[in-house]
Short mmCIF file of C-alpha atoms and ligand atoms in Angstrom, two decimals:
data_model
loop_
_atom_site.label_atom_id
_atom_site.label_comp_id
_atom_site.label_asym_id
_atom_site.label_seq_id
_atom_site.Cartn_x
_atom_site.Cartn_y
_atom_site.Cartn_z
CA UNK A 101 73.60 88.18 101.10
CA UNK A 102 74.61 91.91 101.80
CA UNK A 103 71.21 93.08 101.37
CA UNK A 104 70.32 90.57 104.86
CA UNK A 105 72.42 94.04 106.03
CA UNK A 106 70.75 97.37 106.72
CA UNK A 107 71.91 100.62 107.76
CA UNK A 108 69.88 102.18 110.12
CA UNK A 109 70.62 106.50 110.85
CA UNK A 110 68.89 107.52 114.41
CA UNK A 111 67.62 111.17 113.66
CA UNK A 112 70.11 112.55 111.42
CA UNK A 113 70.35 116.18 111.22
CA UNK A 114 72.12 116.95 107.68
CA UNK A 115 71.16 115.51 104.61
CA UNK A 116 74.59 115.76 103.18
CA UNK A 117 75.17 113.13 105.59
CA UNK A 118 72.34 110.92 104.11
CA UNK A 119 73.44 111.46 101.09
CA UNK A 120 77.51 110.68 101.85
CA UNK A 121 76.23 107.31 103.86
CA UNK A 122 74.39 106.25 101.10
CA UNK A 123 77.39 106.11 98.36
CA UNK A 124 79.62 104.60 100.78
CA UNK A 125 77.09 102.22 100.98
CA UNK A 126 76.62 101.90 97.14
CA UNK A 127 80.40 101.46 96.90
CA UNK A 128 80.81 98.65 98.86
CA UNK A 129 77.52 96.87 97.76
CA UNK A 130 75.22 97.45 100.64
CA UNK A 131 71.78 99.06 99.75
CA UNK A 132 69.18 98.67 102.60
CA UNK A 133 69.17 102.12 103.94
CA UNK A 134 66.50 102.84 106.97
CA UNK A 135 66.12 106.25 108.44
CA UNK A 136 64.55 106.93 111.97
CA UNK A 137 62.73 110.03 111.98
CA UNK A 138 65.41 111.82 110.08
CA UNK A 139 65.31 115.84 110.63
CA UNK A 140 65.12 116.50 106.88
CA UNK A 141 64.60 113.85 104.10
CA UNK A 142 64.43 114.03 101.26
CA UNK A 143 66.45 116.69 100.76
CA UNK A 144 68.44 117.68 97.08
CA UNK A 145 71.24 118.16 99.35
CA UNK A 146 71.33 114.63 100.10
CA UNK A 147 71.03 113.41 96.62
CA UNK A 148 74.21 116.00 95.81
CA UNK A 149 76.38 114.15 98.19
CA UNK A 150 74.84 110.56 97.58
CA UNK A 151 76.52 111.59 94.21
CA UNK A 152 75.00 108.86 92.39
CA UNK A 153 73.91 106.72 94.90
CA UNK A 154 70.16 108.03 94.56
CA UNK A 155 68.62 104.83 94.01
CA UNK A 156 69.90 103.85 97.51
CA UNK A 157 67.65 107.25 98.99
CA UNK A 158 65.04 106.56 96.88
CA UNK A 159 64.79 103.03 98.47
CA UNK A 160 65.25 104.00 101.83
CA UNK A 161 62.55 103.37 104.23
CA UNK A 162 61.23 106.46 106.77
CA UNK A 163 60.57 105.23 110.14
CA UNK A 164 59.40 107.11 113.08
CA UNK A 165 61.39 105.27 115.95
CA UNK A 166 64.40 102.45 116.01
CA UNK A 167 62.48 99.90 117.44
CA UNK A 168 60.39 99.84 114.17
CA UNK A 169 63.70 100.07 112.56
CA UNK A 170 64.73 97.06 113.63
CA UNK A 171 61.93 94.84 112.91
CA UNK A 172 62.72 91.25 112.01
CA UNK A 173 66.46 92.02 112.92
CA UNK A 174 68.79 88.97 114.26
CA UNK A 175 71.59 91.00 114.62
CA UNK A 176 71.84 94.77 116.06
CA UNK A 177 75.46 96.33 116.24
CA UNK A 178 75.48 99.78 117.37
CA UNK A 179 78.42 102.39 116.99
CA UNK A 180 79.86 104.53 119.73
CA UNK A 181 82.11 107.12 119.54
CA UNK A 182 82.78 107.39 123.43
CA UNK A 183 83.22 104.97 126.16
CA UNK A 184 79.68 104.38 127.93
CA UNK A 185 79.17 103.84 131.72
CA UNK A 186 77.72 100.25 131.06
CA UNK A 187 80.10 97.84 130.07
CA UNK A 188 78.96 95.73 126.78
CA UNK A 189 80.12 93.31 123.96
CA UNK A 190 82.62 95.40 121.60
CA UNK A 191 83.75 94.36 118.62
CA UNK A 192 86.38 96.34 116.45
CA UNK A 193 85.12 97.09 112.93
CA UNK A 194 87.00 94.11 111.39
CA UNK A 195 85.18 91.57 113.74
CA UNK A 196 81.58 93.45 113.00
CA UNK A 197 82.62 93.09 109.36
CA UNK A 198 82.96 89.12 110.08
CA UNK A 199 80.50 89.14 112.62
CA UNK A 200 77.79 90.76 110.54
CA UNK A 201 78.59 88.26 107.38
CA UNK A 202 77.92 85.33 109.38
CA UNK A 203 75.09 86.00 110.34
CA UNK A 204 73.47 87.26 107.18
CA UNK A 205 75.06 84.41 105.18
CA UNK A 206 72.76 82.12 107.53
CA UNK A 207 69.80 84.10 106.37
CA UNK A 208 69.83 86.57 109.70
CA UNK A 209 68.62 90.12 109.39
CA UNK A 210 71.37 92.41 110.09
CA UNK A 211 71.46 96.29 111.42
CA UNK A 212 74.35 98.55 111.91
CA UNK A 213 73.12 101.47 114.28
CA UNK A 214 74.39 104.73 113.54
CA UNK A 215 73.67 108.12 115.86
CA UNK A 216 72.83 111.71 115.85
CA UNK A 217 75.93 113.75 114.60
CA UNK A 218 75.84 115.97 118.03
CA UNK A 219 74.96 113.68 120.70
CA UNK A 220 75.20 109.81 119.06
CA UNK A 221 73.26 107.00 119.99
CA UNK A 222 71.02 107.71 123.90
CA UNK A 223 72.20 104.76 126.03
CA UNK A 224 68.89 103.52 125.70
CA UNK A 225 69.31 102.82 121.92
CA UNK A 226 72.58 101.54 122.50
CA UNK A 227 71.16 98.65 124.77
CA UNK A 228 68.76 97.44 121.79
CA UNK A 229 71.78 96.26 120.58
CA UNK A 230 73.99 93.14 121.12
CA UNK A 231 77.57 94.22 120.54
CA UNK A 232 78.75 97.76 120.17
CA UNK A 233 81.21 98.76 117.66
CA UNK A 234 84.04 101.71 118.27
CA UNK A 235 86.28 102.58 115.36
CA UNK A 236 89.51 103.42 116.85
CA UNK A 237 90.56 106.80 116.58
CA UNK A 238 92.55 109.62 119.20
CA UNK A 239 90.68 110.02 122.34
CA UNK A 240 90.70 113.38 122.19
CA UNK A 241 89.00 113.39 119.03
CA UNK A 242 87.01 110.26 118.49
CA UNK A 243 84.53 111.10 116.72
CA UNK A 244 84.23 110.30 112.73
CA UNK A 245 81.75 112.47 110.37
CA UNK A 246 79.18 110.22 110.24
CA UNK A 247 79.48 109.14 106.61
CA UNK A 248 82.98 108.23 107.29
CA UNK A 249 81.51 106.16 110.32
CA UNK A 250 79.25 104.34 107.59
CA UNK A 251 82.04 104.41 105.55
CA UNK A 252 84.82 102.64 107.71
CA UNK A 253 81.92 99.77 108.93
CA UNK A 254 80.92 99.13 105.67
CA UNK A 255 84.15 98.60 104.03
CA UNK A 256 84.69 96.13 106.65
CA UNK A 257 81.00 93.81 105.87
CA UNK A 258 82.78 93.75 102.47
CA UNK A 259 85.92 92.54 103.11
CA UNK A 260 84.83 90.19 105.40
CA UNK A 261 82.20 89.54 102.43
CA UNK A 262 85.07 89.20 99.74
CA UNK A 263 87.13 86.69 102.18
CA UNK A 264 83.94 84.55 102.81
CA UNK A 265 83.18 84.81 98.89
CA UNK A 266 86.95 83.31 98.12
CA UNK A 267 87.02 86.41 95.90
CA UNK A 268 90.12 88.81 95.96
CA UNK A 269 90.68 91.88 97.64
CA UNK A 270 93.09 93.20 95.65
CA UNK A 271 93.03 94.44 92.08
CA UNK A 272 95.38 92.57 89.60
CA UNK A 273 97.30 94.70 87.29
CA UNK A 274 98.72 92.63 84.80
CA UNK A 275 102.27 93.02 83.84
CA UNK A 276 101.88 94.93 80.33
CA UNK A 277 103.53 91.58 78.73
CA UNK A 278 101.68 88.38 78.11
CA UNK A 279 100.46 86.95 81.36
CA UNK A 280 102.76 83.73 80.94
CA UNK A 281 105.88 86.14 81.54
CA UNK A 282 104.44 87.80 84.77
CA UNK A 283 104.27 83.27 85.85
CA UNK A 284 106.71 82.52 88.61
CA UNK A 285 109.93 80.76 87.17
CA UNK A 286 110.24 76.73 87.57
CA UNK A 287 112.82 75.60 89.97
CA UNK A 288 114.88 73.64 86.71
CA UNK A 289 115.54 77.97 85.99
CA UNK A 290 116.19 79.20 88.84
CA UNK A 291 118.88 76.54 89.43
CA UNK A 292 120.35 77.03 85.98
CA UNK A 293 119.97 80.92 86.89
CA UNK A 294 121.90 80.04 90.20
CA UNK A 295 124.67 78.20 88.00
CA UNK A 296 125.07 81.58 85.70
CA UNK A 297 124.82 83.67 88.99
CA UNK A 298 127.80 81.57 90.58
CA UNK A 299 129.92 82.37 87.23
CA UNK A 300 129.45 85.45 87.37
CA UNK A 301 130.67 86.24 91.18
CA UNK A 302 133.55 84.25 90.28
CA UNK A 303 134.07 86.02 87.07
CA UNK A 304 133.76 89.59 88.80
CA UNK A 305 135.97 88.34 91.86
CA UNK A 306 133.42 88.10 94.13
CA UNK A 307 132.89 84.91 95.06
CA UNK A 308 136.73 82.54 95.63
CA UNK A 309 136.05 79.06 94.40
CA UNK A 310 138.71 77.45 96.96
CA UNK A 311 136.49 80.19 99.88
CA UNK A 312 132.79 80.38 98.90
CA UNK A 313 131.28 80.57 102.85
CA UNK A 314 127.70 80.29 102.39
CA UNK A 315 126.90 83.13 99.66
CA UNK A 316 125.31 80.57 97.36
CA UNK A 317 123.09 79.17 99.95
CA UNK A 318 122.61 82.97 100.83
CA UNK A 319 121.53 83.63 97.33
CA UNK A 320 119.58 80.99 97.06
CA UNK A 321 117.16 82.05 100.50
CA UNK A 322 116.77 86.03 98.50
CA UNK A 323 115.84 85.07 95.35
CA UNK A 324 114.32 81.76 96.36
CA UNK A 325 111.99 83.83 98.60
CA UNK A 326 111.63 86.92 96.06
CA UNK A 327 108.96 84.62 94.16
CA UNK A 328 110.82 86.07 90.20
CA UNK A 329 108.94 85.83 87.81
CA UNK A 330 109.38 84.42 83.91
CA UNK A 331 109.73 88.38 82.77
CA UNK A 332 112.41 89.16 85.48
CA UNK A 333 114.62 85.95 85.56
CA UNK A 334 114.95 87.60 81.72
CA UNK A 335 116.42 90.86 83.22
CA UNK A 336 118.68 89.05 85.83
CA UNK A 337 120.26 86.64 83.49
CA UNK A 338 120.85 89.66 80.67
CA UNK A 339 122.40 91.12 83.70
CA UNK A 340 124.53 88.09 84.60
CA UNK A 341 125.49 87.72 80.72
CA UNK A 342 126.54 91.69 80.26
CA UNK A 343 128.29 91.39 83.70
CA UNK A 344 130.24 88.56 82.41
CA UNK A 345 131.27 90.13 79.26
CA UNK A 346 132.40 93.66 81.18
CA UNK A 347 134.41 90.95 83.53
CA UNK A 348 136.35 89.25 80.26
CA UNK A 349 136.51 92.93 78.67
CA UNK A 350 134.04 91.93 76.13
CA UNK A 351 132.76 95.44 75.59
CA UNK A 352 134.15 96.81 72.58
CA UNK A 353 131.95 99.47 72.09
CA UNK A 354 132.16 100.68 75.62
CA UNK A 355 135.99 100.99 75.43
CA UNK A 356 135.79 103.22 72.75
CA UNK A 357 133.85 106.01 74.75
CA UNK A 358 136.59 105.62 77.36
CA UNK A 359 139.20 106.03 74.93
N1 SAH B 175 79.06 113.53 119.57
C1 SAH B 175 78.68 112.17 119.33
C2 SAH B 175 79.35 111.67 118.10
C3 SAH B 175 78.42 111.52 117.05
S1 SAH B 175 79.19 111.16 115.56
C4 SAH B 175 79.12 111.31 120.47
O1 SAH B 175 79.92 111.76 121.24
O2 SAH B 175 78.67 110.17 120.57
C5 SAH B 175 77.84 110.47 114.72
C6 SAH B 175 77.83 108.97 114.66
O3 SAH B 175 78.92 108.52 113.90
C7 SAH B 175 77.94 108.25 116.00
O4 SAH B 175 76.70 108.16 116.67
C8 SAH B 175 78.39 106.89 115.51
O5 SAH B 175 77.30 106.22 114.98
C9 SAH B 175 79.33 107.26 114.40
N2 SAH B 175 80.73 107.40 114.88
C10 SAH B 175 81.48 108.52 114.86
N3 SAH B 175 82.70 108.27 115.36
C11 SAH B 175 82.72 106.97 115.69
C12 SAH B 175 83.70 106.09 116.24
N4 SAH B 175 84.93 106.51 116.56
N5 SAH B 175 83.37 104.81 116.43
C13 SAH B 175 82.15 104.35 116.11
N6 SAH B 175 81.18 105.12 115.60
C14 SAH B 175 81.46 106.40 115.37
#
């Protein structure tokens, strides 16, 4: 599906900048790279800064204008670092990311429009496309390195990419312990865990039997909400257990040191 999305660089002037949109393209799975009349490709400075993205340059088609660029395309989103004088469909990055999936998961050809690094896109190139696409940033100084343009866009067609997949966005670390401890306790232990929590409190003085207020049912909300796990309901109830003991002076050993 991602490769129904191409990149497409109007006349750019430094290869390093070739090379730098073609691993953040790598990285986040895209490879169609098109170049329009690029000012000098190939270059070994762009394969230094594609920095193992080379496949993705030696792929990438030459063109001589953006029209030919954009051959077969369904889609064209062009990026902008300024306001233009004609108004026209924006779209944040997050909504081309969307935007751009949809229409390549129906098959659709997809370009995202990238511009010179001194003077971006003519407005003429920008009204080949159908939405425009600014990537917020401080007015006074808007504009991204253009491999960082690439790279914010294109971080965005995979998220939206992940979310459409069902696939996670997030790396799991697993807690170091077996993965049934790192489970989310059953509500039959947390309310036996509320029962030893109560004891406590009263143990320690905190809570007054014949006064409790609403502390349980305050309790309850935190740790009901706090989603514990197997591994830490452990921890709490040793906690509960040695707090109790301190409470009933229990603690021979620790007496001695104060002695
Ligand atoms: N001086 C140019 C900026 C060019 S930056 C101008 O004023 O338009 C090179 C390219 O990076 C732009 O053409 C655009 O494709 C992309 N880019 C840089 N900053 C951007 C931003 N804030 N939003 C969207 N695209 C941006």
């Amino acid at each position: 599906m991602l490769e129904n999305i191409r990149v497409v660089l109007v006349n750019t002037s430094h290869p390093g900048n070739i090379g730098g949109a073609a691993r953040a393209m790598k990285n986040m799975g895209l490879s169609q790279l098109v170049l329009v009349d690029p000012l000098d490709f190939p270059s070994a400075e762009a394969v230094a800064r594609a920095s193992g993205a080379a496949d993705i340059l030696d792929a990438a088609q030459v063109v001589g204008t953006l029209e030919e660029a954009l051959v077969g395309c369904n889609l064209v989103m062009g990026t902008s670092a300024r306001d233009r004088r004609i108004p026209w469909p924006m779209l944040d990055p997050r909504e081309c990311g969307v935007t751009a999936c949809e229409q390549a998961q129906q098959g659709g050809q997809v370009a995202l429009v990238f511009g010179r690094e001194y003077a971006g896109l003519t407005n003429e190139e920008l009204q080949r496309c159908h939405y425009h696409v600014h990537i917020a940033s401080d007015p006074d100084f808007s504009s991204l390195n253009l491999a960082a343009a690439v790279q914010v866009l294109t971080y965005e067609v995979r998220m939206a990419w992940l979310a459409a997949a069902n696939q996670p966005t997030k790396m799991f670390k697993q807690e170091a312990a077996t993965v049934e401890s790192s489970q989310p306790v059953t509500s039959d232990e947390l309310e036996s865990f509320y029962r030893h929590l109560e004891q406590a409190l009263i143990e320690i003085r905190f809570l007054d039997p014949a006064k409790p207020r609403h502390l349980m049912s305050r309790l309850r909300r935190l740790y009901g909400r706090s989603e514990v796990s197997k591994l830490e309901m452990n921890i709490l109830r040793g906690i509960l257990t040695e707090t109790i003991k301190a409470a009933r002076g229990e603690h021979p050993s620790q007496e001695k040191v104060d002695v």
